[in-house]
Amino acid sequence: MSLKRDKRKAWEEFLSGGEGASSGPFRASIEATRNCGLRCVMCSQSWRPEYRRRNPAFDMTPTVFEAVARELFVCLERMNFQGYGETTVSAHWPRILQLCEPFVGKMEFEIVSNLIRQDAEMWGKMVRMGFRIFVSCDGAVEETFRSIRAGARLSTVLGNLEVLRRARKESGGRAPTLLVTLQRRNAREMPLFVDLAARGGAERIIYSTVAESMPARFTDAARRWRGISEAGVVRGLARAAGWALARMSKPQVATIHTLPRSEVGDLVGRTLRRSVELGIPVEFTDSFLAVPCSGPAPPLENLGLEEGIAESIKVCVHRRCFKAHSTVVVNYRGDVGLCNHLVSDDNWEQMGNLLRDPIEKIWDSPRYRLARGRLARGEPVGAACRWCHAFRISE
């Protein structure tokens, strides 16, 4: 089947709430390593003892990557290097890049990176290969950045953004996207990130938030944005209740949700105004930050294929998730998981292993079918999954 027919079949099966998978995945998220090098305050890499030192066993080997590529690359439109570590610190990353080269132009490559590695040749090669680069950056000034990302400097990120800019001048390619994870200690810099993006040559910003348990004061914002009843919000928060339990034993980070609502609204407004002034589009993944919609969202059934797939990422609006019909997630061992937002040890949902079984067998396995049906019907799988069903409006 063609990619377009596969996508249409997957979309039809999703809309019907079915568990079937007569078509395969057309997107993939691959974890090249679980090593990182940084100790960010909001990440469990900071407190889990097994990640305190670099471990070569956490790097996906070229042999494993080749096996994964043989199974998946013939059917993909997009592949994202993303996981529980920093892709570019893998000892095997140069070889993995080489293995990707034959597929340049046949599908889109993406990477989420902290942009700390100083290797102009590597970054230039990725630009020439057409990579879309998403830069994770959590401080708009050096002091804040270093307080969140222990072991890194904002100046290094800015230097590498300039490397990317020069590479684009030579060979073309898209400007990077800035990914900002908001918490209380960087929330007041929200508008400053727009200036940072303009200075560094980024084309847009995506703001997400460090999640916490869902306090009652979320209710009004969630209801206004989604255009649903108070009872509907209560049901959504009940589904999300497990998130608090999932975090109780871990170090707590003061989130942006602890700021007064009026201050958050002011920060969002200033950010949107600065976005218009500098021509840097911004979007929010958390409905707590979003401008309320003017009315109910259009039913997914009423939208065309591509428009519907794009709209489906608003999981809290449509109360169901398309990813189990579209995206395969693979970790450094070749294990297949359920979602790129469930890659940590705490949240991983094991679906199979590509070194043991072909993707067709895993994709249509009883475990995958059960999860796929639940998500299509709006039933979250696990505590972290409940957050998306309560608040996610963007990837």
Short mmCIF file of C-alpha atoms in Angstrom, two decimals:
data_model
loop_
_atom_site.label_atom_id
_atom_site.label_comp_id
_atom_site.label_asym_id
_atom_site.label_seq_id
_atom_site.Cartn_x
_atom_site.Cartn_y
_atom_site.Cartn_z
CA MET A 1 0.00 0.00 0.00
CA SER A 2 1.08 3.59 -0.54
CA LEU A 3 1.88 5.87 2.37
CA LYS A 4 -1.22 7.96 1.68
CA ARG A 5 -3.48 4.91 1.66
CA ASP A 6 -1.84 3.64 4.87
CA LYS A 7 -2.47 6.98 6.56
CA ARG A 8 -6.08 7.08 5.43
CA LYS A 9 -6.71 3.53 6.62
CA ALA A 10 -5.12 4.27 10.01
CA TRP A 11 -7.23 7.42 10.33
CA GLU A 12 -10.45 5.59 9.49
CA GLU A 13 -9.69 2.85 12.00
CA PHE A 14 -8.91 5.45 14.66
CA LEU A 15 -12.15 7.35 14.07
CA SER A 16 -14.12 4.12 14.35
CA GLY A 17 -12.53 3.43 17.75
CA GLY A 18 -11.19 0.14 16.53
CA GLU A 19 -8.21 -1.84 17.76
CA GLY A 20 -7.20 -3.08 14.32
CA ALA A 21 -4.04 -2.15 12.46
CA SER A 22 -4.42 -3.13 8.83
CA SER A 23 -1.83 -0.44 8.02
CA GLY A 24 1.55 0.04 9.68
CA PRO A 25 3.07 3.05 11.45
CA PHE A 26 4.07 5.99 9.28
CA ARG A 27 5.99 7.93 11.93
CA ALA A 28 8.69 6.83 14.37
CA SER A 29 10.47 8.14 17.45
CA ILE A 30 13.83 6.48 18.09
CA GLU A 31 15.98 6.74 21.22
CA ALA A 32 19.66 6.63 20.21
CA THR A 33 20.90 6.73 23.81
CA ARG A 34 19.88 7.04 27.46
CA ASN A 35 23.07 8.89 28.31
CA CYS A 36 22.75 12.64 28.69
CA GLY A 37 25.52 14.54 30.46
CA LEU A 38 23.26 17.17 32.02
CA ARG A 39 21.36 17.10 35.31
CA CYS A 40 18.19 19.11 34.73
CA VAL A 41 16.21 19.75 37.91
CA MET A 42 12.90 18.52 36.49
CA CYS A 43 14.20 15.30 34.92
CA SER A 44 14.46 11.92 36.63
CA GLN A 45 17.88 11.53 35.01
CA SER A 46 18.95 13.83 37.87
CA TRP A 47 17.98 11.51 40.70
CA ARG A 48 18.06 7.96 39.33
CA PRO A 49 21.41 6.40 40.35
CA GLU A 50 21.82 4.36 37.16
CA TYR A 51 22.16 7.56 35.12
CA ARG A 52 24.74 9.36 37.28
CA ARG A 53 27.61 8.18 35.12
CA ARG A 54 27.88 7.60 31.41
CA ASN A 55 27.19 3.97 30.57
CA PRO A 56 28.16 2.71 27.08
CA ALA A 57 25.46 0.05 27.39
CA PHE A 58 22.83 2.83 27.15
CA ASP A 59 23.92 3.74 23.59
CA MET A 60 21.99 2.11 20.75
CA THR A 61 24.55 0.21 18.69
CA PRO A 62 24.77 0.59 14.91
CA THR A 63 23.76 -3.07 14.64
CA VAL A 64 20.54 -2.43 16.55
CA PHE A 65 19.88 0.74 14.57
CA GLU A 66 20.34 -1.09 11.26
CA ALA A 67 17.86 -3.75 12.38
CA VAL A 68 15.34 -1.08 13.40
CA ALA A 69 15.84 0.81 10.14
CA ARG A 70 15.28 -2.33 8.06
CA GLU A 71 11.96 -2.87 9.79
CA LEU A 72 10.67 0.68 9.76
CA PHE A 73 12.25 3.06 7.28
CA VAL A 74 10.53 1.75 4.16
CA CYS A 75 7.13 2.83 5.50
CA LEU A 76 7.88 6.13 7.27
CA GLU A 77 7.18 9.72 6.31
CA ARG A 78 8.90 11.11 9.42
CA MET A 79 11.46 9.90 11.95
CA ASN A 80 12.35 11.75 15.15
CA PHE A 81 15.46 11.09 17.24
CA GLN A 82 14.16 11.65 20.74
CA GLY A 83 14.30 9.77 24.01
CA TYR A 84 15.39 9.70 27.62
CA GLY A 85 18.92 10.89 26.79
CA GLU A 86 20.72 13.36 24.51
CA THR A 87 21.06 11.80 21.06
CA THR A 88 24.25 13.60 20.04
CA VAL A 89 26.34 12.31 22.98
CA SER A 90 26.03 8.71 21.82
CA ALA A 91 29.40 7.24 20.89
CA HIS A 92 27.68 5.76 17.83
CA TRP A 93 25.91 8.90 16.64
CA PRO A 94 28.33 9.61 13.73
CA ARG A 95 27.79 6.09 12.39
CA ILE A 96 24.02 6.29 12.89
CA LEU A 97 24.01 9.52 10.87
CA GLN A 98 25.83 7.68 8.08
CA LEU A 99 23.22 4.94 8.16
CA CYS A 100 20.48 7.57 7.74
CA GLU A 101 22.04 9.15 4.64
CA PRO A 102 20.53 6.72 2.08
CA PHE A 103 17.07 7.76 3.28
CA VAL A 104 17.59 11.52 2.92
CA GLY A 105 14.86 12.88 0.66
CA LYS A 106 12.73 9.77 1.14
CA MET A 107 11.45 10.80 4.57
CA GLU A 108 11.80 13.67 7.00
CA PHE A 109 14.35 13.49 9.81
CA GLU A 110 13.91 15.35 13.11
CA ILE A 111 15.91 15.56 16.32
CA VAL A 112 15.24 16.97 19.78
CA SER A 113 18.55 18.14 21.25
CA ASN A 114 19.89 20.26 24.09
CA LEU A 115 22.40 21.67 21.56
CA ILE A 116 25.29 21.36 24.01
CA ARG A 117 27.68 19.25 21.95
CA GLN A 118 30.28 21.46 20.28
CA ASP A 119 30.89 19.86 16.90
CA ALA A 120 30.36 22.22 13.97
CA GLU A 121 31.01 19.48 11.41
CA MET A 122 28.29 17.27 12.92
CA TRP A 123 25.71 20.06 13.08
CA GLY A 124 26.56 21.11 9.53
CA LYS A 125 26.06 17.56 8.28
CA MET A 126 22.65 17.37 9.94
CA VAL A 127 21.62 20.63 8.28
CA ARG A 128 22.77 19.32 4.89
CA MET A 129 20.76 16.14 5.48
CA GLY A 130 17.65 18.27 5.99
CA PHE A 131 17.14 17.57 9.70
CA ARG A 132 14.48 19.60 11.48
CA ILE A 133 16.19 20.51 14.74
CA PHE A 134 14.20 21.14 17.92
CA VAL A 135 16.36 22.89 20.52
CA SER A 136 15.46 22.27 24.15
CA CYS A 137 16.30 25.45 26.08
CA ASP A 138 14.92 26.32 29.52
CA GLY A 139 16.52 29.64 30.41
CA ALA A 140 16.48 32.94 28.51
CA VAL A 141 19.37 34.30 30.59
CA GLU A 142 22.54 32.52 31.66
CA GLU A 143 21.83 32.43 35.40
CA THR A 144 18.41 30.84 35.01
CA PHE A 145 19.60 28.43 32.35
CA ARG A 146 22.45 27.13 34.51
CA SER A 147 20.20 26.82 37.57
CA ILE A 148 17.90 24.47 35.63
CA ARG A 149 20.38 22.66 33.37
CA ALA A 150 23.27 21.73 35.63
CA GLY A 151 26.39 21.13 33.56
CA ALA A 152 25.44 23.41 30.66
CA ARG A 153 25.76 27.05 29.61
CA LEU A 154 23.36 29.14 27.57
CA SER A 155 26.35 30.62 25.75
CA THR A 156 27.10 27.15 24.33
CA VAL A 157 23.57 26.86 22.97
CA LEU A 158 23.78 30.32 21.41
CA GLY A 159 27.11 29.40 19.85
CA ASN A 160 25.64 26.29 18.28
CA LEU A 161 22.61 28.23 17.05
CA GLU A 162 25.08 30.43 15.19
CA VAL A 163 26.76 27.30 13.79
CA LEU A 164 23.36 26.19 12.49
CA ARG A 165 22.72 29.62 11.00
CA ARG A 166 26.01 29.54 9.06
CA ALA A 167 25.31 26.00 7.86
CA ARG A 168 21.89 27.05 6.56
CA LYS A 169 23.47 29.91 4.61
CA GLU A 170 25.73 27.41 2.87
CA SER A 171 23.29 24.59 2.17
CA GLY A 172 19.76 25.79 2.93
CA GLY A 173 17.41 24.03 5.31
CA ARG A 174 14.86 25.04 7.92
CA ALA A 175 15.56 27.18 10.94
CA PRO A 176 15.39 25.38 14.29
CA THR A 177 12.45 25.40 16.68
CA LEU A 178 12.96 26.37 20.32
CA LEU A 179 11.40 24.03 22.91
CA VAL A 180 10.89 25.67 26.30
CA THR A 181 9.74 23.75 29.37
CA LEU A 182 8.25 26.27 31.79
CA GLN A 183 8.44 26.02 35.56
CA ARG A 184 8.28 28.65 38.27
CA ARG A 185 11.96 29.56 38.12
CA ASN A 186 11.88 30.47 34.40
CA ALA A 187 8.21 31.45 33.97
CA ARG A 188 8.85 35.20 34.15
CA GLU A 189 11.27 34.89 31.24
CA MET A 190 8.50 33.64 28.96
CA PRO A 191 8.50 36.80 26.77
CA LEU A 192 12.32 36.88 26.74
CA PHE A 193 12.46 33.53 24.98
CA VAL A 194 10.93 35.22 21.93
CA ASP A 195 13.87 37.62 21.82
CA LEU A 196 16.24 34.69 22.34
CA ALA A 197 14.66 32.84 19.41
CA ALA A 198 15.01 35.88 17.16
CA ARG A 199 18.63 36.35 18.21
CA GLY A 200 19.45 32.68 17.64
CA GLY A 201 17.66 32.33 14.32
CA ALA A 202 14.87 30.03 15.51
CA GLU A 203 11.69 30.00 13.43
CA ARG A 204 9.20 29.40 16.27
CA ILE A 205 8.82 28.45 19.94
CA ILE A 206 6.86 25.64 21.57
CA TYR A 207 6.17 26.17 25.27
CA SER A 208 5.42 23.16 27.45
CA THR A 209 5.22 22.92 31.24
CA VAL A 210 6.67 20.82 34.01
CA ALA A 211 3.65 18.80 35.06
CA GLU A 212 2.36 18.50 38.58
CA SER A 213 -0.75 17.11 40.18
CA MET A 214 -3.84 18.82 38.84
CA PRO A 215 -5.10 21.37 41.42
CA ALA A 216 -8.68 22.50 41.47
CA ARG A 217 -7.77 25.94 40.16
CA PHE A 218 -7.02 24.35 36.74
CA THR A 219 -10.71 23.77 36.36
CA ASP A 220 -11.75 27.19 35.06
CA ALA A 221 -8.95 27.52 32.50
CA ALA A 222 -9.48 24.02 31.17
CA ARG A 223 -13.24 24.51 30.89
CA ARG A 224 -12.96 27.87 29.14
CA TRP A 225 -10.45 26.58 26.61
CA ARG A 226 -12.25 23.36 25.78
CA GLY A 227 -15.72 24.84 25.84
CA ILE A 228 -17.10 21.98 27.95
CA SER A 229 -19.10 21.78 31.12
CA GLU A 230 -17.83 21.90 34.70
CA ALA A 231 -18.80 18.26 35.03
CA GLY A 232 -16.71 17.47 31.97
CA VAL A 233 -13.69 19.10 33.56
CA VAL A 234 -14.21 17.18 36.77
CA ARG A 235 -14.26 13.95 34.79
CA GLY A 236 -11.06 14.99 33.03
CA LEU A 237 -9.32 15.80 36.29
CA ALA A 238 -10.46 12.51 37.77
CA ARG A 239 -8.78 10.72 34.89
CA ALA A 240 -5.63 12.71 35.61
CA ALA A 241 -5.60 12.04 39.36
CA GLY A 242 -3.02 9.28 39.07
CA TRP A 243 -0.40 11.82 38.00
CA ALA A 244 0.03 13.07 41.56
CA LEU A 245 0.63 9.54 42.82
CA ALA A 246 3.22 9.00 40.13
CA ARG A 247 5.26 11.97 41.40
CA MET A 248 4.91 11.73 45.18
CA SER A 249 8.21 9.93 45.77
CA LYS A 250 10.25 12.20 43.47
CA PRO A 251 11.85 15.61 44.04
CA GLN A 252 9.27 18.30 43.48
CA VAL A 253 9.82 21.27 41.17
CA ALA A 254 7.80 24.44 41.66
CA THR A 255 5.69 24.64 38.52
CA ILE A 256 4.30 27.61 36.65
CA HIS A 257 0.87 26.56 37.90
CA THR A 258 1.84 27.82 41.38
CA LEU A 259 1.96 31.42 40.13
CA PRO A 260 -1.13 33.63 40.47
CA ARG A 261 -3.43 33.14 37.50
CA SER A 262 -3.40 36.86 36.75
CA GLU A 263 0.39 36.84 36.48
CA VAL A 264 0.37 33.82 34.17
CA GLY A 265 -2.21 35.54 31.97
CA ASP A 266 -0.06 38.67 31.83
CA LEU A 267 3.03 36.65 30.88
CA VAL A 268 1.16 34.84 28.13
CA GLY A 269 -0.21 38.13 26.80
CA ARG A 270 3.22 39.78 26.76
CA THR A 271 4.67 36.72 25.05
CA LEU A 272 2.03 36.77 22.33
CA ARG A 273 2.55 40.49 21.73
CA ARG A 274 6.32 40.02 21.47
CA SER A 275 5.70 37.12 19.10
CA VAL A 276 3.82 39.43 16.74
CA GLU A 277 6.42 42.19 17.05
CA LEU A 278 9.34 39.90 16.15
CA GLY A 279 7.52 37.57 13.77
CA ILE A 280 8.29 34.46 15.83
CA PRO A 281 5.21 32.19 16.10
CA VAL A 282 4.61 30.59 19.49
CA GLU A 283 2.41 27.72 20.61
CA PHE A 284 1.58 26.08 23.92
CA THR A 285 1.23 22.38 24.68
CA ASP A 286 -0.62 22.91 27.99
CA SER A 287 -4.19 24.24 27.87
CA PHE A 288 -3.49 26.01 31.17
CA LEU A 289 -1.46 28.56 29.16
CA ALA A 290 -3.56 28.77 26.02
CA VAL A 291 -5.92 31.56 25.01
CA PRO A 292 -9.49 30.24 25.42
CA CYS A 293 -11.05 29.09 22.18
CA SER A 294 -14.03 30.96 20.77
CA GLY A 295 -16.17 27.84 20.53
CA PRO A 296 -16.15 24.06 20.46
CA ALA A 297 -13.48 22.39 18.36
CA PRO A 298 -14.66 20.82 15.09
CA PRO A 299 -15.31 17.07 15.30
CA LEU A 300 -12.40 15.10 13.89
CA GLU A 301 -14.82 13.21 11.64
CA ASN A 302 -15.63 16.47 9.82
CA LEU A 303 -12.01 17.22 8.88
CA GLY A 304 -9.89 16.09 5.97
CA LEU A 305 -7.12 13.55 6.44
CA GLU A 306 -4.11 15.82 7.01
CA GLU A 307 -6.11 18.48 8.85
CA GLY A 308 -7.66 15.85 11.08
CA ILE A 309 -4.33 14.22 11.92
CA ALA A 310 -2.86 17.62 12.83
CA GLU A 311 -5.92 18.51 14.93
CA SER A 312 -5.86 15.16 16.76
CA ILE A 313 -2.83 16.18 18.85
CA LYS A 314 -5.26 18.29 20.91
CA VAL A 315 -5.89 15.25 23.05
CA CYS A 316 -7.64 17.11 25.86
CA VAL A 317 -10.09 18.61 23.38
CA HIS A 318 -11.02 15.48 21.47
CA ARG A 319 -10.56 13.05 24.38
CA ARG A 320 -8.73 10.43 22.33
CA CYS A 321 -5.22 9.87 21.00
CA PHE A 322 -4.14 8.91 17.47
CA LYS A 323 -0.51 8.03 18.21
CA ALA A 324 -1.06 4.31 18.70
CA HIS A 325 -2.40 4.22 15.12
CA SER A 326 0.41 6.29 13.60
CA THR A 327 3.67 6.39 15.56
CA VAL A 328 6.04 3.64 16.67
CA VAL A 329 8.42 4.39 19.56
CA VAL A 330 11.72 2.49 19.84
CA ASN A 331 14.27 2.67 22.67
CA TYR A 332 18.02 2.04 22.59
CA ARG A 333 17.53 -1.73 23.01
CA GLY A 334 15.11 -2.03 20.11
CA ASP A 335 12.13 -2.28 22.45
CA VAL A 336 8.87 -0.88 21.12
CA GLY A 337 6.87 1.40 23.41
CA LEU A 338 3.52 3.13 23.15
CA CYS A 339 4.27 6.87 23.02
CA ASN A 340 7.18 9.32 22.83
CA HIS A 341 5.80 10.95 25.98
CA LEU A 342 6.12 7.64 27.84
CA VAL A 343 9.85 6.99 27.37
CA SER A 344 11.03 7.19 30.99
CA ASP A 345 11.55 4.09 33.12
CA ASP A 346 8.49 5.01 35.19
CA ASN A 347 6.12 5.34 32.25
CA TRP A 348 7.35 2.92 29.57
CA GLU A 349 4.70 0.60 28.11
CA GLN A 350 6.40 -2.44 26.55
CA MET A 351 4.82 -3.52 23.25
CA GLY A 352 7.56 -5.76 21.84
CA ASN A 353 11.14 -5.82 20.51
CA LEU A 354 12.19 -5.32 16.89
CA LEU A 355 15.20 -7.61 17.28
CA ARG A 356 12.87 -10.52 18.03
CA ASP A 357 9.75 -9.81 16.01
CA PRO A 358 8.85 -7.90 12.83
CA ILE A 359 6.92 -4.66 13.20
CA GLU A 360 3.82 -6.24 11.62
CA LYS A 361 3.60 -8.79 14.44
CA ILE A 362 4.19 -6.21 17.19
CA TRP A 363 1.84 -3.62 15.65
CA ASP A 364 -1.02 -6.12 15.54
CA SER A 365 -0.25 -7.87 18.86
CA PRO A 366 -3.01 -8.29 21.48
CA ARG A 367 -1.24 -5.87 23.83
CA TYR A 368 -0.96 -3.17 21.16
CA ARG A 369 -4.53 -3.73 19.99
CA LEU A 370 -5.82 -3.33 23.53
CA ALA A 371 -3.91 -0.07 24.08
CA ARG A 372 -4.87 1.24 20.64
CA GLY A 373 -8.54 0.64 21.25
CA ARG A 374 -8.43 2.26 24.68
CA LEU A 375 -6.73 5.40 23.38
CA ALA A 376 -9.09 5.68 20.43
CA ARG A 377 -12.01 5.53 22.87
CA GLY A 378 -10.48 8.13 25.20
CA GLU A 379 -9.24 5.78 27.92
CA PRO A 380 -5.71 6.82 29.06
CA VAL A 381 -3.05 4.16 29.61
CA GLY A 382 -1.22 5.02 32.83
CA ALA A 383 -0.78 8.16 34.91
CA ALA A 384 1.43 10.14 32.51
CA CYS A 385 -1.00 9.41 29.70
CA ARG A 386 -3.79 10.94 31.78
CA TRP A 387 -2.02 14.31 31.72
CA CYS A 388 -2.36 14.51 27.95
CA HIS A 389 -6.03 13.60 28.11
CA ALA A 390 -6.56 16.39 30.63
CA PHE A 391 -4.39 19.18 29.17
CA ARG A 392 -2.45 18.49 25.93
CA ILE A 393 -3.30 20.79 23.02
CA SER A 394 -0.08 20.57 20.99
CA GLU A 395 2.89 18.30 20.44
#
